Tab-separated table of C-alpha atoms in Angstrom:
chain	number	residue	atom	x	y	z
A	1	MET	CA	97.096	49.505	121.104
A	2	LEU	CA	99.253	51.980	122.939
A	3	LEU	CA	99.275	54.313	119.760
A	4	ARG	CA	95.545	53.885	119.376
A	5	PHE	CA	94.915	54.909	123.221
A	6	ILE	CA	97.135	57.972	122.771
A	7	ASN	CA	95.431	59.138	119.639
A	8	LYS	CA	91.995	58.537	121.178
A	9	ASN	CA	92.663	60.472	124.085
A	10	TRP	CA	94.537	63.209	122.190
A	11	ASN	CA	91.690	63.783	120.024
A	12	ARG	CA	89.347	63.877	123.030
A	13	GLY	CA	91.817	66.595	124.632
A	14	GLU	CA	91.597	68.599	121.475
A	15	ASN	CA	87.833	68.479	121.354
A	16	GLN	CA	87.637	69.640	124.929
A	17	LEU	CA	89.999	72.661	124.474
A	18	ALA	CA	88.008	73.637	121.216
A	19	LYS	CA	85.082	73.488	123.318
A	20	GLU	CA	86.282	75.536	126.327
A	21	TYR	CA	88.292	78.139	124.192
A	22	SER	CA	86.070	78.642	121.335
A	23	VAL	CA	84.803	82.301	121.165
A	24	ILE	CA	82.311	81.931	118.596
A	25	GLY	CA	78.865	82.836	119.817
A	26	LYS	CA	80.362	84.094	123.003
A	27	SER	CA	80.661	87.629	124.666
A	28	LYS	CA	84.416	88.061	125.315
A	29	VAL	CA	85.820	90.897	127.217
A	30	LYS	CA	88.515	92.825	125.146
A	31	VAL	CA	91.921	92.584	126.833
A	32	ASP	CA	92.676	95.954	126.390
A	33	GLY	CA	89.120	97.219	126.416
A	34	LEU	CA	89.239	98.989	129.720
A	35	GLU	CA	92.344	100.850	129.061
A	36	LYS	CA	90.988	102.196	125.711
A	37	VAL	CA	87.842	103.191	127.009
A	38	LEU	CA	89.183	105.087	129.902
A	39	GLY	CA	91.860	106.705	127.758
A	40	THR	CA	94.729	105.108	130.002
A	41	THR	CA	96.317	103.358	126.955
A	42	LYS	CA	99.887	104.612	126.333
A	43	PHE	CA	100.644	105.478	122.832
A	44	ALA	CA	104.085	106.233	121.399
A	45	SER	CA	103.303	109.926	121.467
A	46	ASP	CA	102.303	109.683	124.954
A	47	TYR	CA	105.776	108.904	126.174
A	48	SER	CA	107.845	111.808	128.021
A	49	LEU	CA	111.109	111.403	129.622
A	50	PRO	CA	113.200	113.985	131.539
A	51	ASP	CA	115.473	116.163	129.535
A	52	MET	CA	113.761	115.068	126.638
A	53	LEU	CA	114.442	116.696	123.306
A	54	TYR	CA	111.924	117.070	120.123
A	55	GLY	CA	112.948	115.865	116.542
A	56	ARG	CA	111.774	116.415	113.242
A	57	VAL	CA	112.848	115.810	109.620
A	58	PHE	CA	113.982	118.322	107.043
A	59	ARG	CA	112.253	116.969	103.783
A	60	SER	CA	113.024	117.422	100.116
A	61	THR	CA	110.315	119.694	98.273
A	62	VAL	CA	111.176	118.105	94.910
A	63	PRO	CA	110.634	114.402	93.616
A	64	HIS	CA	113.780	113.745	91.782
A	65	ALA	CA	117.098	115.602	92.359
A	66	THR	CA	120.688	115.817	93.463
A	67	VAL	CA	121.662	117.903	96.538
A	68	LYS	CA	124.157	120.472	95.377
A	69	LYS	CA	124.329	122.244	98.628
A	70	LEU	CA	122.558	121.902	102.223
A	71	TYR	CA	122.918	124.756	104.322
A	72	LEU	CA	122.793	123.750	108.170
A	73	GLU	CA	124.814	126.492	109.674
A	74	LYS	CA	122.077	128.645	110.727
A	75	ALA	CA	119.778	126.031	112.262
A	76	ARG	CA	122.792	124.618	114.209
A	77	ALA	CA	123.527	128.129	115.606
A	78	LEU	CA	120.070	128.531	117.079
A	79	ASP	CA	119.653	128.555	120.649
A	80	GLY	CA	118.030	125.676	122.128
A	81	VAL	CA	119.025	123.476	119.013
A	82	GLU	CA	121.090	120.315	120.135
A	83	ALA	CA	121.731	118.469	116.847
A	84	VAL	CA	121.214	118.975	113.100
A	85	LEU	CA	122.616	116.090	111.313
A	86	ASP	CA	122.640	114.813	107.784
A	87	TYR	CA	123.967	111.650	106.053
A	88	HIS	CA	127.678	112.410	106.965
A	89	ASP	CA	126.697	111.867	110.925
A	90	ILE	CA	125.440	108.095	110.298
A	91	PRO	CA	127.857	105.882	111.952
A	92	GLY	CA	126.908	102.748	110.451
A	93	LYS	CA	124.979	101.866	107.171
A	94	ASN	CA	122.591	104.363	105.578
A	95	ARG	CA	120.379	102.040	103.811
A	96	PHE	CA	117.411	100.045	105.037
A	97	GLY	CA	114.511	98.148	103.490
A	98	ILE	CA	112.168	95.116	104.747
A	99	ILE	CA	113.463	93.128	101.708
A	100	ILE	CA	116.122	95.138	99.619
A	101	LYS	CA	118.054	97.736	101.466
A	102	ASP	CA	117.390	100.799	98.764
A	103	GLU	CA	115.974	103.487	100.996
A	104	PRO	CA	118.715	105.924	102.762
A	105	CYS	CA	118.009	107.076	106.247
A	106	LEU	CA	119.322	110.585	105.161
A	107	VAL	CA	119.756	111.113	101.408
A	108	ASP	CA	123.320	110.792	100.410
A	109	ASP	CA	123.211	110.463	96.489
A	110	LYS	CA	120.106	111.826	95.394
A	111	ILE	CA	116.495	112.459	95.998
A	112	ARG	CA	113.921	109.908	94.707
A	113	ARG	CA	110.587	111.169	96.101
A	114	TYR	CA	108.682	114.397	97.404
A	115	GLY	CA	109.847	114.135	101.211
A	116	ASP	CA	112.815	112.178	101.233
A	117	ALA	CA	114.700	113.074	104.321
A	118	LEU	CA	117.607	115.376	104.115
A	119	ALA	CA	118.430	116.097	107.467
A	120	VAL	CA	117.084	115.711	111.262
A	121	VAL	CA	117.048	118.235	113.832
A	122	ALA	CA	116.865	118.131	117.782
A	123	ALA	CA	115.709	120.882	119.794
A	124	LYS	CA	114.603	121.778	123.340
A	125	SER	CA	111.022	122.682	122.420
A	126	PRO	CA	108.777	122.112	119.364
A	127	GLU	CA	108.854	125.855	118.894
A	128	ILE	CA	112.410	126.105	118.639
A	129	LEU	CA	112.432	122.870	116.344
A	130	GLU	CA	109.960	124.753	113.859
A	131	GLU	CA	112.322	127.778	113.748
A	132	ALA	CA	115.552	125.707	113.060
A	133	LEU	CA	113.658	123.806	110.313
A	134	ALA	CA	112.777	126.963	108.827
A	135	LEU	CA	116.531	128.273	108.638
A	136	ILE	CA	117.464	125.300	106.647
A	137	GLU	CA	117.997	125.804	102.954
A	138	VAL	CA	119.094	123.465	100.085
A	139	ASP	CA	120.156	123.803	96.510
A	140	TYR	CA	118.870	121.326	94.027
A	141	ASP	CA	120.097	120.132	90.766
A	142	GLU	CA	116.735	118.966	89.661
A	143	ILE	CA	116.034	115.518	87.316
A	144	GLU	CA	113.304	114.794	85.173
A	145	PRO	CA	110.674	113.116	87.475
A	146	ILE	CA	108.934	109.779	86.485
A	147	PHE	CA	105.395	109.433	87.326
A	148	THR	CA	103.963	106.636	85.070
A	149	PHE	CA	104.937	103.029	84.522
A	150	GLU	CA	105.167	103.827	80.822
A	151	ARG	CA	107.829	106.449	80.915
A	152	ALA	CA	109.699	104.487	83.660
A	153	LEU	CA	110.284	101.693	80.680
A	154	GLU	CA	111.171	104.208	77.965
A	155	ALA	CA	114.568	103.852	76.727
A	156	ASP	CA	115.546	107.515	77.325
A	157	ALA	CA	113.915	107.792	80.582
A	158	PRO	CA	115.890	108.616	83.820
A	159	ILE	CA	117.121	106.029	85.994
A	160	ILE	CA	116.014	105.900	89.774
A	161	HIS	CA	117.884	102.967	91.020
A	162	GLY	CA	121.025	101.127	89.470
A	163	THR	CA	121.028	100.702	85.888
A	164	THR	CA	117.088	100.064	85.258
A	165	ASN	CA	113.544	101.107	86.401
A	166	ILE	CA	112.361	97.742	86.433
A	167	HIS	CA	112.047	96.550	90.081
A	168	GLN	CA	110.810	92.965	89.791
A	169	VAL	CA	109.670	90.808	86.742
A	170	LYS	CA	107.796	87.430	87.434
A	171	HIS	CA	106.415	84.651	85.263
A	172	LEU	CA	104.024	82.024	86.056
A	173	GLU	CA	102.831	79.276	83.453
A	174	CYS	CA	100.834	75.931	83.582
A	175	GLY	CA	99.449	73.747	80.933
A	176	ASN	CA	99.288	74.784	77.087
A	177	VAL	CA	97.716	78.087	77.033
A	178	ASP	CA	97.808	78.738	73.329
A	179	GLU	CA	96.128	75.438	72.566
A	180	ALA	CA	93.654	75.861	75.272
A	181	PHE	CA	92.425	79.193	73.704
A	182	LYS	CA	91.684	77.550	70.383
A	183	LYS	CA	89.360	75.185	71.937
A	184	CYS	CA	87.554	77.752	73.841
A	185	ASP	CA	83.892	78.634	72.902
A	186	ILE	CA	83.835	81.987	74.810
A	187	ILE	CA	86.931	84.303	75.069
A	188	ILE	CA	86.672	87.500	77.422
A	189	GLU	CA	89.318	90.267	77.324
A	190	ASN	CA	89.453	93.367	79.710
A	191	VAL	CA	91.624	95.710	81.216
A	192	TYR	CA	91.369	96.330	85.048
A	193	SER	CA	92.950	99.175	87.055
A	194	THR	CA	93.100	99.821	90.634
A	195	HIS	CA	94.610	102.860	92.346
A	196	ARG	CA	97.118	103.857	94.868
A	197	LEU	CA	95.651	103.847	98.499
A	198	SER	CA	96.713	105.411	101.941
A	199	HIS	CA	96.226	103.420	105.135
A	200	MET	CA	95.102	106.579	106.743
A	201	PHE	CA	95.636	104.698	110.214
A	202	ILE	CA	94.329	106.810	113.223
A	203	GLU	CA	97.554	107.383	114.847
A	204	PRO	CA	100.325	109.030	112.747
A	205	ASP	CA	103.838	107.516	113.265
A	206	ALA	CA	105.750	108.332	116.494
A	207	GLY	CA	108.540	107.050	118.664
A	208	ILE	CA	110.957	107.931	121.381
A	209	ALA	CA	114.491	106.825	121.464
A	210	TYR	CA	116.697	106.914	124.967
A	211	TYR	CA	119.448	105.196	126.473
A	212	ASP	CA	118.350	102.929	129.368
A	213	ASP	CA	119.993	102.561	132.736
A	214	ASP	CA	122.362	99.982	131.383
A	215	GLY	CA	123.403	102.107	128.376
A	216	LEU	CA	121.161	99.921	125.993
A	217	MET	CA	119.829	102.156	122.891
A	218	THR	CA	116.031	101.850	123.361
A	219	VAL	CA	113.407	102.919	120.757
A	220	VAL	CA	109.577	102.748	121.808
A	221	ALA	CA	107.721	103.085	118.622
A	222	SER	CA	104.253	102.745	117.036
A	223	THR	CA	105.223	99.925	114.727
A	224	GLN	CA	104.050	96.513	113.510
A	225	ASN	CA	107.687	95.057	113.008
A	226	PRO	CA	110.124	95.292	116.327
A	227	HIS	CA	112.429	92.964	115.570
A	228	TYR	CA	113.052	94.252	112.032
A	229	ASP	CA	113.383	97.610	113.505
A	230	ARG	CA	115.916	96.767	115.740
A	231	ASN	CA	118.108	95.217	113.356
A	232	GLU	CA	117.687	98.473	111.293
A	233	VAL	CA	118.692	100.763	114.069
A	234	ALA	CA	121.731	98.587	114.883
A	235	SER	CA	122.876	98.714	111.351
A	236	LEU	CA	122.108	102.448	111.036
A	237	LEU	CA	124.470	102.938	114.442
A	238	GLY	CA	127.140	100.578	113.981
A	239	LEU	CA	125.909	98.594	116.893
A	240	PRO	CA	125.741	94.786	117.560
A	241	TYR	CA	122.003	93.494	117.751
A	242	ASN	CA	122.219	93.127	121.647
A	243	GLN	CA	122.865	96.661	122.235
A	244	VAL	CA	119.553	97.756	120.742
A	245	ARG	CA	116.136	97.257	121.847
A	246	VAL	CA	112.943	98.144	120.430
A	247	ILE	CA	109.659	98.085	122.128
A	248	GLN	CA	106.482	98.192	120.336
A	249	ALA	CA	103.904	100.846	121.864
A	250	ALA	CA	100.246	100.399	121.767
A	251	THR	CA	99.576	100.970	117.862
A	252	GLY	CA	96.683	102.944	117.043
A	253	GLY	CA	96.151	101.290	113.697
A	254	ALA	CA	98.419	100.376	111.017
A	255	PHE	CA	97.346	97.623	108.172
A	256	GLY	CA	100.510	97.137	106.980
A	257	GLY	CA	101.598	100.643	106.826
A	258	LYS	CA	103.964	100.390	109.980
A	259	LEU	CA	105.951	97.467	108.958
A	260	ASP	CA	108.377	99.894	107.471
A	261	ILE	CA	110.675	101.869	109.126
A	262	SER	CA	109.293	105.521	110.154
A	263	VAL	CA	110.771	107.404	112.931
A	264	GLN	CA	112.731	104.530	114.535
A	265	CYS	CA	116.294	105.394	112.877
A	266	HIS	CA	115.881	109.243	112.935
A	267	CYS	CA	115.217	109.327	116.761
A	268	ALA	CA	117.792	106.789	117.551
A	269	LEU	CA	120.362	108.556	115.513
A	270	LEU	CA	119.577	111.694	117.433
A	271	THR	CA	119.746	110.202	120.471
A	272	TYR	CA	123.146	108.572	119.637
A	273	HIS	CA	124.567	112.292	119.129
A	274	THR	CA	122.943	114.082	121.822
A	275	ARG	CA	123.029	111.128	124.537
A	276	LYS	CA	119.290	112.667	125.246
A	277	PRO	CA	115.932	111.195	124.899
A	278	VAL	CA	114.456	112.269	121.527
A	279	LYS	CA	110.613	112.124	120.594
A	280	MET	CA	109.351	112.438	117.244
A	281	VAL	CA	105.702	112.667	116.222
A	282	ARG	CA	104.679	113.007	112.518
A	283	SER	CA	102.010	115.306	111.564
A	284	ARG	CA	99.080	113.752	109.764
A	285	SER	CA	100.492	115.312	106.382
A	286	GLU	CA	103.952	114.167	106.767
A	287	SER	CA	102.752	110.711	107.731
A	288	THR	CA	100.646	110.649	104.506
A	289	MET	CA	103.377	111.929	102.373
A	290	VAL	CA	105.961	109.414	103.073
A	291	SER	CA	104.328	106.245	104.527
A	292	ALA	CA	103.861	103.272	102.102
A	293	LYS	CA	100.833	103.057	100.115
A	294	ARG	CA	98.683	100.279	98.193
A	295	HIS	CA	100.206	99.250	94.975
A	296	PRO	CA	98.399	100.584	91.992
A	297	MET	CA	97.965	97.893	89.371
A	298	THR	CA	96.706	97.624	85.667
A	299	ILE	CA	95.722	94.325	84.857
A	300	GLU	CA	95.111	92.778	81.172
A	301	ALA	CA	93.052	89.796	81.445
A	302	LYS	CA	91.964	87.057	78.612
A	303	THR	CA	89.935	84.268	79.976
A	304	GLY	CA	88.567	81.470	78.048
A	305	ALA	CA	85.692	79.052	78.809
A	306	THR	CA	83.319	76.347	77.293
A	307	ARG	CA	79.609	76.968	76.380
A	308	ASP	CA	78.421	75.371	79.800
A	309	GLY	CA	80.848	77.699	81.861
A	310	MET	CA	83.890	75.637	82.481
A	311	LEU	CA	87.127	77.485	82.619
A	312	MET	CA	89.778	76.474	80.121
A	313	ALA	CA	92.453	79.290	79.934
A	314	MET	CA	93.526	82.442	81.400
A	315	GLU	CA	96.428	84.808	80.501
A	316	VAL	CA	97.303	87.943	82.484
A	317	LYS	CA	99.474	90.792	82.319
A	318	ILE	CA	100.013	92.900	85.545
A	319	CYS	CA	101.860	96.138	85.460
A	320	SER	CA	102.481	98.028	88.780
A	321	ASP	CA	104.287	101.388	90.436
A	322	THR	CA	106.250	100.233	93.297
A	323	GLY	CA	107.286	103.957	93.857
A	324	ALA	CA	110.607	105.076	94.921
A	325	TYR	CA	111.598	102.550	97.189
A	326	ALA	CA	111.008	98.605	97.220
A	327	SER	CA	109.270	98.224	100.567
A	328	TYR	CA	107.284	95.047	100.318
A	329	GLY	CA	107.267	95.232	96.381
A	330	PRO	CA	108.928	91.772	96.027
A	331	ALA	CA	106.111	90.109	98.182
A	332	VAL	CA	103.265	91.960	96.625
A	333	ILE	CA	104.230	90.956	92.973
A	334	THR	CA	104.611	87.364	94.085
A	335	ARG	CA	101.393	87.318	95.687
A	336	ALA	CA	99.427	88.811	92.948
A	337	MET	CA	100.642	86.365	90.613
A	338	VAL	CA	99.961	83.220	92.676
A	339	HIS	CA	96.427	84.445	93.385
A	340	CYS	CA	95.800	85.887	89.898
A	341	THR	CA	93.320	83.046	88.874
A	342	GLY	CA	91.342	83.551	92.236
A	343	PRO	CA	89.644	80.533	93.876
A	344	TYR	CA	89.001	78.921	90.576
A	345	SER	CA	90.261	75.911	88.614
A	346	ILE	CA	92.031	77.024	85.608
A	347	PRO	CA	94.047	74.205	83.803
A	348	ASN	CA	96.027	76.602	81.670
A	349	VAL	CA	97.407	79.734	82.876
A	350	ARG	CA	100.068	82.232	81.733
A	351	ALA	CA	100.880	85.232	83.987
A	352	ASP	CA	103.513	87.929	83.701
A	353	ALA	CA	104.258	90.694	86.158
A	354	THR	CA	106.374	93.660	85.782
A	355	PHE	CA	106.987	96.334	88.597
A	356	VAL	CA	108.852	99.522	88.297
A	357	TYR	CA	110.423	102.348	90.224
A	358	THR	CA	109.274	105.771	90.025
A	359	ASN	CA	109.478	108.979	91.967
A	360	ASN	CA	105.751	108.451	93.201
A	361	PRO	CA	105.016	107.641	96.966
A	362	MET	CA	106.573	104.353	98.052
A	363	SER	CA	104.095	101.489	97.588
A	364	GLY	CA	104.240	98.485	100.013
A	365	ALA	CA	102.287	96.544	102.651
A	366	PHE	CA	98.738	96.900	102.683
A	367	ARG	CA	96.296	94.345	103.637
A	368	GLY	CA	96.289	91.546	101.022
A	369	PHE	CA	99.761	92.018	99.567
A	370	GLY	CA	98.389	92.406	95.988
A	371	VAL	CA	95.521	89.925	96.344
A	372	PRO	CA	92.889	92.430	96.565
A	373	GLN	CA	94.125	94.195	93.433
A	374	VAL	CA	94.005	90.877	91.502
A	375	ALA	CA	90.821	89.915	92.850
A	376	VAL	CA	89.176	93.131	90.961
A	377	CYS	CA	90.300	91.358	87.866
A	378	HIS	CA	89.503	87.540	88.324
A	379	GLU	CA	85.998	88.587	89.711
A	380	GLY	CA	85.380	90.845	86.827
A	381	GLN	CA	86.018	88.160	84.405
A	382	MET	CA	83.914	85.982	86.243
A	383	ASN	CA	81.012	88.335	85.804
A	384	ALA	CA	81.667	89.181	82.293
A	385	LEU	CA	81.790	85.125	81.384
A	386	ALA	CA	78.380	84.892	83.176
A	387	ARG	CA	76.908	87.621	81.131
A	388	LYS	CA	78.137	86.280	77.898
A	389	ILE	CA	77.073	82.800	78.338
A	390	GLY	CA	73.756	83.699	80.087
A	391	MET	CA	74.503	81.738	83.350
A	392	ASP	CA	73.784	82.817	86.776
A	393	PRO	CA	77.154	84.738	88.590
A	394	VAL	CA	77.087	82.380	91.501
A	395	GLU	CA	76.467	79.061	89.405
A	396	ILE	CA	79.630	79.881	87.143
A	397	ARG	CA	81.735	80.423	90.311
A	398	ILE	CA	80.553	76.932	91.885
A	399	ARG	CA	81.099	75.135	88.750
A	400	ASN	CA	84.887	76.226	88.587
A	401	ALA	CA	85.398	76.626	92.143
A	402	HIS	CA	88.595	75.235	94.267
A	403	GLN	CA	87.813	72.225	96.235
A	404	ILE	CA	89.656	69.523	98.113
A	405	GLY	CA	91.760	67.612	95.763
A	406	SER	CA	91.947	70.880	93.371
A	407	LYS	CA	95.371	71.568	91.789
A	408	LEU	CA	96.619	75.216	91.970
A	409	THR	CA	98.679	77.017	89.060
A	410	THR	CA	101.775	76.504	91.251
A	411	GLY	CA	101.350	72.783	91.628
A	412	GLN	CA	100.160	72.800	95.118
A	413	ILE	CA	97.129	70.300	96.080
A	414	LEU	CA	94.578	71.531	98.290
A	415	GLU	CA	94.100	68.736	100.896
A	416	ASN	CA	91.786	70.557	103.584
A	417	SER	CA	89.950	73.663	104.826
A	418	VAL	CA	88.628	74.375	101.099
A	419	GLY	CA	84.944	76.023	101.946
A	420	PHE	CA	84.504	77.947	98.958
A	421	ILE	CA	81.492	76.201	97.502
A	422	GLU	CA	79.723	75.983	100.760
A	423	THR	CA	80.293	79.626	101.389
A	424	LEU	CA	78.831	80.562	97.985
A	425	GLU	CA	75.927	78.184	98.550
A	426	LYS	CA	75.155	79.814	102.173
A	427	ALA	CA	75.591	83.295	100.887
A	428	ARG	CA	72.883	82.260	98.091
A	429	GLU	CA	70.560	80.966	100.387
A	430	LYS	CA	70.743	83.863	102.737
A	431	ALA	CA	70.437	86.539	99.716
A	432	ALA	CA	67.299	84.914	98.631
A	433	GLU	CA	65.857	84.755	102.318
A	434	VAL	CA	66.575	88.558	102.635
A	435	LEU	CA	65.504	89.595	99.283
A	436	SER	CA	62.277	87.283	99.155
């Protein structure tokens, strides 16, 4: 009786909360709306502190090379320059990465992409900073750059990391795919390609580092990932985590593109050596050059069905270029594999994915983590099957759609919140209404 009473009142409380706090159909005041409209929101580039220095990065102008000699003396001698640092000046670990630690703060072995960071400079004014950067020279020993998936896998291709250019390989299989294809009345085979995309967030990467009143290394940055940033800055400087604080400034767009380290480590390193606040603001071209991109993919798909449109089997091969560094590559390849069949029940599936390193821009987090790319494939296949069979494209989707009780390729059983069929039916009704 007591348990029944608790459950009854708990459910009543939940319903009341849902009614009071629901935002659907209501006009709500955006929490930061007034600040944005008045222009008082403080973004990372708006911060300024007394005795502040300006920082920039000297970057590579070739995509693949070893550095024979980096000439920093002239820049260091320029009046108004307070620090010119290379990898020798890093007190801690010179590798970071959200999943795999494969990207250097400052290049110590070789350049792997156009725009790799070779040195950082701090000066008293932006003008002096520009002059100092122009005084830095570098001698390269260039290596053949790898720009395609195919070249990366060739036996004589230069290796970008470790002993192989293969970044990740994944395999997913359920059922008996080969036998299922033999029983199919219709088989559709196609190749789909999606290209590399840049986030183009409105606010370029920016941040400021300083020591607070308690001597704590503090970094204010335009970021999506302050806890991760804190760990990477601490690792770079050889400090315990409790000696570093990262504050997320108001962030003017990101979409996954500010999950990786941008200016945080460079700012902090310059502040560590100068003991002064250092602000860095990337130009639009610099931000676009070195920030992560959406993974380009080539997807080969083979889908089999019966004459009445029931899906029987699917085979998918995914190839992708993760660029010079891993970033979120391991997460993207996994999600692409898991979602390659889309919201459809297919009893027999075989999927293989290979991601490679190249000397192209780094690919990483971008809304959907690989799911939008494979959606191009599975929806293309559904349309192709509908045309081949002569079936309405919405009807073939409803016939094969996930619903409560459906079993996914991974073995997961969908137990609730499966609204695909209802959504399709409502969309079809609305389309008919609008087009009538």
